[in-house]
Amino acid sequence: MDRQELLRGLPKVDRLMDGELAGLTNEYPRQQVLSELRDLREEINSGQGHERDLTAEAIRDRVAAGLARASLPYYRRVINATGVILHTGLGRAPLAPEAAEAVAELAVHPQRVEIDLESGDRGGRDRGCAELMRELTGCEDATVVNNNAAATLVILAAVARGRRVLVSRGELVEIGGSYRIPDIMRESGAVLAEVGTTNRTHLRDFEQAIDDQTGLILKVHTSNYRVVGFTAEVDIRALVGVGRKRGVPVVYDLGSGCMVDLAARGRVGDESVQELIAAGVDLVCFSGDKLLGGPQAGIIAGKTEAVDACRRHPLFRATRPGRLVYTALEATLRLYRGGDDVALARIPALRRLTAPAAELEDAAESWAAELARIPGLEVEAVSCASQAGSGSLPTHELPSWGVSLAPSWCSLDSLAAELRRGEPAILARTHDERLIFDLRTLDPDELEAIRERLATLASEPSES
Ligand SMILES: *Cc1c(COP(=O)(O)O)cnc(C)c1O
């Protein structure tokens, strides 16, 4: 049957609307049902629809499925089986239950943001998070903006506008999307002064580059890559030393600021925010939704004078977060008060990052045994590698375990598509003609949800 024939063979719109689709018009606006029906005809017309016997019942089912899909919100739950812990496409860090509860509770009520409840006066919106940052990191003061890109922009504009900012050539990074240090620098009104070479920059390079136009020394974490081989970078402590001697502030764009001791858990980690504050930097800035494990935010911490300069800058007002971000961030930070053990247990990003491979292996073996009972599924527990994601700990592969599978009833691509389009969406990764589900980013209830979905798909293979 060619397409035209197929279209001609379709039952008439009016007849369908009064007949097989009548039930749907009770559930959805008539206009929506009509438009879904037209989309289906269009699909057939353009050749995307697969040729098959389109009975009125088949049309009704397709229209009903389309309507159900279209009525789902755009922002909806996804099960992340990719093994990328902080997946930017999936919103990076999931919140700890404590943070989620605080948000759910306050979202439907007025809440304290700027009012000092003791005196009744207006105060700073960031006070709750600033207090906790002081307590947890030893910084003099701290504040919060919308994300870390905004934090860098605000810092440069507030501390170094119109002045030279020294950055090592090895650290002029581009980090996902459109965050590039030279571009941010230009937009901030600061003047980039490149120091050293791509692979080696020495302290003397900085010493020689400082002049009376120099407003800042900026160190940038090379989050998503590593320079390897014949390399040299200047330690932050040495930069702080030079900055002090010459009266130039030193700022570290940390990217993924971590506040627990990852090395103690067998993970290669960066220096913690606390260590950098102790090293005497004027400011550090980092994301709220990377390894901190909180909401999207940019946290600025350090010396009183520098933090205050940021707060007074007009860009600060333009990049301030919403009240629920402060709420989620405060609740997340409060978990760090309980020490590393509490933070690692309660904060999903940290728990996943530090889950021992042996534990994941056991879970993968027993889940694979369950999945093997589904007919038509070839299943195997496999060792694999997860990633922290979002440029955190880029070159460190996390040894992990997953389940690899291949269906007999359809192609791998169509199984992946079915899983993605279902509710909730399930995202796995494809490798060597297999779908891999990495246990590191999955919770037990999610394993069960995936198993159920696979069992359903196996029992009623879709024709598309
Ligand atoms: C991730 C990152 C940023 C950007 O942070 P966002 O919170 O995504 O805006 C900036 N600098 C470094 C070094 C980063 O790793």
XYZ file of C-alpha atoms and ligand atoms in Angstrom:
479
model
C 0.000 0.000 0.000
C 1.462 3.400 -0.814
C 0.931 6.405 1.448
C -1.805 8.032 -0.540
C -3.679 4.815 -0.565
C -3.133 4.449 3.151
C -4.473 7.963 3.764
C -7.454 7.392 1.521
C -8.127 4.183 3.354
C -8.272 5.987 6.720
C -11.742 6.375 8.194
C -13.111 9.903 7.790
C -12.396 12.411 10.530
C -16.044 13.121 11.324
C -16.927 9.491 11.488
C -14.022 8.831 13.860
C -14.860 11.786 16.090
C -18.425 10.591 16.495
C -17.462 6.959 16.673
C -14.276 5.440 18.021
C -12.859 8.736 19.321
C -16.051 9.846 21.050
C -14.824 8.385 24.354
C -11.639 10.422 24.172
C -13.542 13.676 23.743
C -14.957 13.162 27.233
C -11.436 13.036 28.595
C -9.717 15.676 26.468
C -10.861 18.900 24.774
C -12.340 18.097 21.346
C -9.852 20.466 19.718
C -6.958 18.496 21.177
C -8.322 15.164 19.954
C -8.794 16.641 16.491
C -5.308 18.052 16.390
C -3.825 14.749 17.515
C -5.751 13.003 14.765
C -4.483 15.481 12.202
C -0.929 14.930 13.441
C -1.379 11.217 12.894
C -2.607 11.743 9.318
C 0.296 14.080 8.727
C 2.704 11.495 10.057
C 1.346 8.930 7.637
C 1.456 11.467 4.844
C 5.079 12.378 5.486
C 6.048 8.741 5.606
C 6.985 8.620 9.316
C 4.043 6.376 10.099
C 4.754 2.744 9.570
C 2.643 1.092 7.008
C 0.175 -1.194 8.531
C -3.467 -1.892 8.723
C -4.846 1.247 10.334
C -8.236 0.225 11.630
C -10.397 2.695 13.501
C -9.356 0.937 16.733
C -5.682 1.246 15.888
C -6.192 4.943 15.176
C -7.988 5.402 18.485
C -5.122 3.737 20.353
C -2.517 5.868 18.621
C -4.502 9.069 19.231
C -5.065 8.095 22.879
C -1.342 7.422 23.355
C -0.507 10.750 21.723
C -2.958 12.612 23.951
C -1.589 10.941 27.074
C 1.971 11.867 26.088
C 1.004 15.439 25.269
C -0.722 15.894 28.616
C 2.460 15.108 30.549
C 4.361 18.087 31.883
C 7.614 18.954 30.125
C 9.583 18.807 33.397
C 9.078 15.317 34.649
C 10.820 12.516 36.410
C 13.547 10.526 34.707
C 15.270 7.379 35.921
C 18.976 7.902 35.360
C 20.677 4.613 34.514
C 23.483 6.303 32.582
C 26.034 6.139 35.384
C 26.681 9.875 35.069
C 25.995 11.085 38.595
C 25.744 14.828 37.945
C 24.076 14.727 34.532
C 23.560 18.292 33.320
C 20.799 17.139 30.952
C 19.004 15.621 33.927
C 19.349 18.557 36.292
C 22.638 17.570 37.983
C 22.369 16.781 41.703
C 19.108 15.337 43.016
C 18.235 16.960 46.343
C 18.554 15.249 49.703
C 15.145 14.369 51.193
C 15.688 17.010 53.887
C 16.108 19.706 51.221
C 13.125 18.454 49.213
C 10.930 18.483 52.325
C 11.966 22.011 53.229
C 11.102 23.187 49.715
C 7.742 21.358 49.644
C 6.821 22.821 53.026
C 7.779 26.410 52.288
C 6.736 26.547 48.628
C 3.063 26.901 49.544
C 3.597 29.432 52.357
C 5.130 32.824 52.838
C 8.569 32.327 54.329
C 11.294 34.330 55.924
C 13.633 35.676 53.294
C 14.700 39.190 54.176
C 12.855 40.036 57.362
C 14.828 39.855 60.602
C 12.275 38.223 62.862
C 13.977 39.571 66.014
C 13.856 43.246 65.113
C 11.298 43.282 62.290
C 13.843 45.050 60.060
C 14.869 44.079 56.536
C 18.091 42.071 56.414
C 20.146 40.238 53.776
C 18.406 37.470 51.863
C 21.499 35.311 51.925
C 21.933 35.388 55.691
C 20.790 31.812 56.380
C 23.270 30.315 53.933
C 26.044 32.760 54.868
C 25.838 31.753 58.546
C 26.161 28.087 57.690
C 29.030 28.656 55.281
C 30.912 30.521 58.016
C 30.356 27.725 60.458
C 31.218 24.946 58.002
C 34.156 26.419 56.110
C 35.660 29.046 58.380
C 35.102 31.778 55.782
C 34.504 35.330 56.995
C 31.405 35.771 54.853
C 29.552 34.131 51.973
C 26.745 34.781 49.550
C 24.743 33.051 46.854
C 23.871 33.837 43.234
C 22.032 31.932 40.521
C 24.875 29.632 39.419
C 28.642 29.478 39.373
C 28.911 31.188 35.994
C 27.074 34.131 37.546
C 29.333 33.922 40.608
C 32.452 34.300 38.438
C 30.884 37.133 36.464
C 29.835 39.016 39.599
C 33.234 38.549 41.241
C 35.144 39.788 38.200
C 32.842 42.781 37.757
C 32.832 43.662 41.453
C 36.507 43.134 42.238
C 38.364 43.732 38.970
C 36.306 45.837 36.557
C 38.641 47.789 34.243
C 41.679 46.079 35.739
C 43.942 43.233 34.637
C 43.091 39.737 35.786
C 45.960 37.254 35.668
C 45.014 33.730 34.571
C 47.300 30.847 33.626
C 47.091 29.944 29.917
C 46.483 26.365 31.018
C 43.287 27.415 32.769
C 41.461 29.413 30.085
C 38.761 26.811 29.952
C 35.461 26.320 28.229
C 33.014 24.433 30.378
C 29.968 23.005 28.644
C 27.500 25.258 26.881
C 28.758 28.781 26.615
C 30.882 29.251 29.698
C 34.322 30.346 28.505
C 36.663 32.221 30.763
C 37.766 34.800 28.141
C 34.106 35.571 27.298
C 33.019 35.917 30.919
C 36.035 38.127 31.490
C 35.104 40.429 28.612
C 31.472 40.692 29.734
C 32.549 41.536 33.275
C 34.575 44.514 32.097
C 37.810 43.036 33.469
C 40.864 42.699 31.251
C 42.258 39.233 30.721
C 46.020 38.943 31.131
C 47.288 35.520 30.110
C 50.182 34.170 32.106
C 52.617 31.304 31.371
C 52.043 28.678 28.698
C 49.379 26.086 27.984
C 51.203 23.253 29.699
C 53.468 25.036 32.191
C 52.938 28.112 34.279
C 55.303 29.065 37.098
C 55.054 31.330 40.101
C 57.616 33.688 38.562
C 55.271 34.140 35.568
C 52.691 35.592 37.928
C 55.268 37.636 39.853
C 56.536 39.201 36.633
C 53.028 39.870 35.287
C 51.814 41.864 38.277
C 51.789 45.617 37.653
C 49.842 48.549 39.069
C 46.926 47.787 36.710
C 46.514 44.280 38.109
C 43.259 43.835 40.019
C 43.058 40.104 40.558
C 44.769 36.735 40.289
C 42.246 34.140 39.152
C 42.791 30.411 39.408
C 40.302 28.292 37.468
C 39.709 24.626 38.101
C 40.275 22.815 34.804
C 37.107 20.895 35.510
C 36.510 18.944 32.334
C 40.035 18.172 31.196
C 43.563 17.562 32.415
C 46.834 18.742 31.014
C 49.120 15.723 31.256
C 52.780 15.130 30.518
C 55.326 17.931 30.931
C 53.170 20.239 33.019
C 53.361 22.685 35.866
C 50.678 24.664 37.580
C 51.057 27.064 40.451
C 49.665 25.906 43.770
C 46.963 28.099 45.208
C 49.038 28.667 48.380
C 51.886 30.116 46.369
C 49.452 32.403 44.533
C 48.004 33.567 47.839
C 51.563 34.316 49.020
C 52.318 36.470 45.984
C 48.924 38.152 46.135
C 49.483 39.119 49.776
C 52.968 40.460 49.138
C 51.830 42.570 46.185
C 48.391 43.567 47.465
C 46.427 41.663 44.775
C 43.363 39.601 45.723
C 43.343 35.908 44.770
C 40.173 34.123 43.675
C 39.632 30.433 42.915
C 36.829 29.381 40.548
C 36.487 25.906 41.944
C 33.656 24.644 39.766
C 32.522 21.683 41.772
C 33.188 22.683 45.342
C 33.409 19.679 47.601
C 33.030 19.980 51.365
C 33.768 16.413 52.461
C 37.028 14.486 52.551
C 36.686 12.260 49.480
C 40.202 10.889 49.796
C 39.176 9.235 53.067
C 36.564 7.296 51.038
C 39.031 6.096 48.462
C 38.032 8.692 45.892
C 40.511 11.030 44.310
C 39.176 14.381 45.343
C 40.073 18.005 44.956
C 40.941 20.241 47.833
C 37.857 20.990 49.866
C 36.334 24.441 50.195
C 37.473 24.506 53.843
C 41.101 23.824 52.865
C 41.073 26.614 50.305
C 39.577 29.075 52.761
C 42.281 28.050 55.248
C 44.882 28.614 52.516
C 43.837 32.276 52.594
C 42.158 32.866 49.224
C 40.135 36.067 49.090
C 37.220 34.261 47.443
C 36.262 30.826 46.210
C 33.196 30.222 44.088
C 31.507 26.948 43.191
C 28.238 25.412 42.044
C 25.443 24.382 44.391
C 24.378 21.462 42.206
C 27.667 19.711 41.553
C 29.435 17.772 44.306
C 27.858 19.889 47.030
C 24.669 18.030 46.115
C 22.202 20.902 46.434
C 20.109 23.130 44.164
C 21.456 25.128 41.230
C 23.296 28.062 42.773
C 26.636 29.807 42.735
C 28.243 30.092 46.136
C 30.805 32.798 46.847
C 32.797 32.491 50.075
C 35.831 34.226 51.528
C 36.909 37.569 52.944
C 34.347 40.092 54.195
C 35.468 42.934 51.983
C 35.414 40.919 48.763
C 32.047 39.258 49.499
C 30.585 42.647 50.312
C 31.863 44.110 47.061
C 29.965 41.338 45.228
C 26.784 42.032 47.203
C 26.866 45.702 46.323
C 27.286 45.153 42.577
C 24.194 45.597 40.332
C 24.832 42.189 38.725
C 24.312 40.654 42.151
C 20.686 41.755 42.179
C 20.292 40.560 38.604
C 21.570 37.074 39.396
C 20.010 36.447 42.784
C 18.304 33.090 43.319
C 14.663 32.492 44.188
C 13.614 31.857 47.779
C 13.265 28.115 47.294
C 16.892 27.896 46.218
C 18.027 29.456 49.508
C 15.695 27.059 51.282
C 17.072 23.954 49.545
C 20.640 25.175 49.919
C 20.278 25.864 53.635
C 18.760 22.409 54.192
C 21.605 20.816 52.223
C 24.286 22.753 54.102
C 22.725 21.789 57.426
C 23.411 18.142 56.573
C 27.133 18.940 56.513
C 26.885 19.989 60.144
C 26.496 16.326 61.057
C 29.984 15.602 59.686
C 31.128 13.687 56.611
C 29.281 10.495 57.551
C 25.902 12.225 57.636
C 26.551 14.222 54.453
C 27.715 11.115 52.584
C 24.690 9.120 53.710
C 22.005 11.763 53.125
C 23.150 13.631 50.024
C 22.412 11.530 46.914
C 25.306 12.861 44.800
C 27.847 11.997 47.501
C 26.254 8.680 48.346
C 26.411 7.618 44.700
C 29.931 8.898 44.235
C 31.234 6.904 47.178
C 29.201 3.687 46.856
C 31.770 0.841 46.881
C 31.975 -1.164 43.636
C 31.646 -4.438 45.563
C 28.230 -3.371 46.847
C 27.129 -2.439 43.340
C 28.388 -5.792 42.059
C 26.152 -7.687 44.494
C 23.169 -5.543 43.544
C 23.869 -5.995 39.822
C 24.144 -9.784 40.173
C 20.836 -10.153 41.972
C 18.998 -7.691 39.722
C 20.359 -9.480 36.646
C 18.997 -12.767 38.028
C 15.552 -11.175 38.329
C 15.670 -9.671 34.848
C 16.752 -12.994 33.369
C 13.282 -14.337 34.116
C 11.777 -11.941 31.588
C 11.287 -13.883 28.336
C 13.201 -12.615 25.323
C 15.800 -10.721 27.292
C 19.464 -11.570 27.237
C 20.910 -10.346 30.536
C 24.341 -10.161 32.103
C 25.861 -8.385 35.095
C 28.925 -6.481 33.888
C 31.610 -4.272 35.346
C 31.564 -0.778 33.905
C 32.714 2.757 34.671
C 30.579 5.607 35.982
C 31.399 9.297 35.859
C 30.917 12.095 38.344
C 29.730 14.312 35.483
C 29.390 18.087 35.075
C 33.152 18.401 34.888
C 33.611 17.093 38.417
C 36.608 14.789 38.853
C 36.871 14.450 35.048
C 39.687 11.997 34.584
C 38.685 9.710 37.383
C 36.638 6.796 36.162
C 34.596 5.294 38.932
C 34.685 1.513 38.790
C 31.079 0.367 38.855
C 28.720 -2.489 38.059
C 25.746 -2.587 35.791
C 23.428 -4.875 33.927
C 23.826 -5.250 30.183
C 20.897 -6.433 28.123
C 19.652 -7.092 24.627
C 16.007 -7.769 23.666
C 14.955 -10.465 21.182
C 11.632 -8.835 20.263
C 12.920 -5.548 18.860
C 16.074 -3.628 18.048
C 18.194 -2.084 20.767
C 17.352 1.400 19.501
C 13.629 0.842 19.668
C 13.892 -0.605 23.186
C 15.909 2.452 24.241
C 13.266 4.695 22.648
C 10.387 2.853 24.361
C 12.110 3.204 27.711
C 12.750 6.892 27.126
C 9.160 7.601 26.093
C 7.578 5.705 28.968
C 6.520 7.215 32.247
C 8.777 7.775 34.063
C 11.365 7.992 31.313
C 14.280 5.568 31.700
C 17.688 6.568 30.329
C 20.383 3.931 29.926
C 23.521 3.996 27.824
C 24.253 1.995 24.698
C 27.557 0.191 24.414
C 28.618 -2.592 22.072
C 25.080 -3.460 20.909
C 23.864 -3.619 24.481
C 21.894 -1.382 26.784
C 23.818 -0.811 30.010
C 22.069 0.123 33.245
C 24.682 1.424 35.682
C 23.760 0.553 39.267
C 25.706 3.526 40.651
C 23.005 6.003 39.699
C 19.993 3.805 40.520
C 18.001 3.386 43.709
C 16.338 0.069 44.662
C 12.819 1.327 43.847
C 14.073 2.407 40.441
C 15.482 -1.067 39.765
C 12.027 -2.451 40.406
C 10.368 0.154 38.154
C 12.756 -0.707 35.313
C 12.138 -4.429 35.790
C 8.372 -3.897 35.600
C 8.656 -1.784 32.487
C 10.876 -4.341 30.754
C 8.447 -7.118 31.683
C 5.551 -5.115 30.211
C 7.412 -4.322 27.013
C 8.442 -7.949 26.613
C 4.864 -9.169 27.029
C 3.286 -6.722 24.604
C 5.919 -5.825 22.020
C 5.042 -2.575 20.302
C 4.786 -2.634 16.526
C 6.581 0.640 16.019
C 30.816 24.021 36.233
C 31.780 25.130 36.287
C 31.363 26.455 36.121
C 29.936 26.796 35.825
O 29.107 26.533 36.919
P 27.509 26.587 36.756
O 27.025 26.371 38.131
O 27.167 25.514 35.794
O 27.171 27.931 36.234
C 32.294 27.455 36.210
N 33.596 27.173 36.445
C 34.048 25.911 36.608
C 35.501 25.692 36.876
C 33.147 24.847 36.538
O 33.577 23.596 36.692
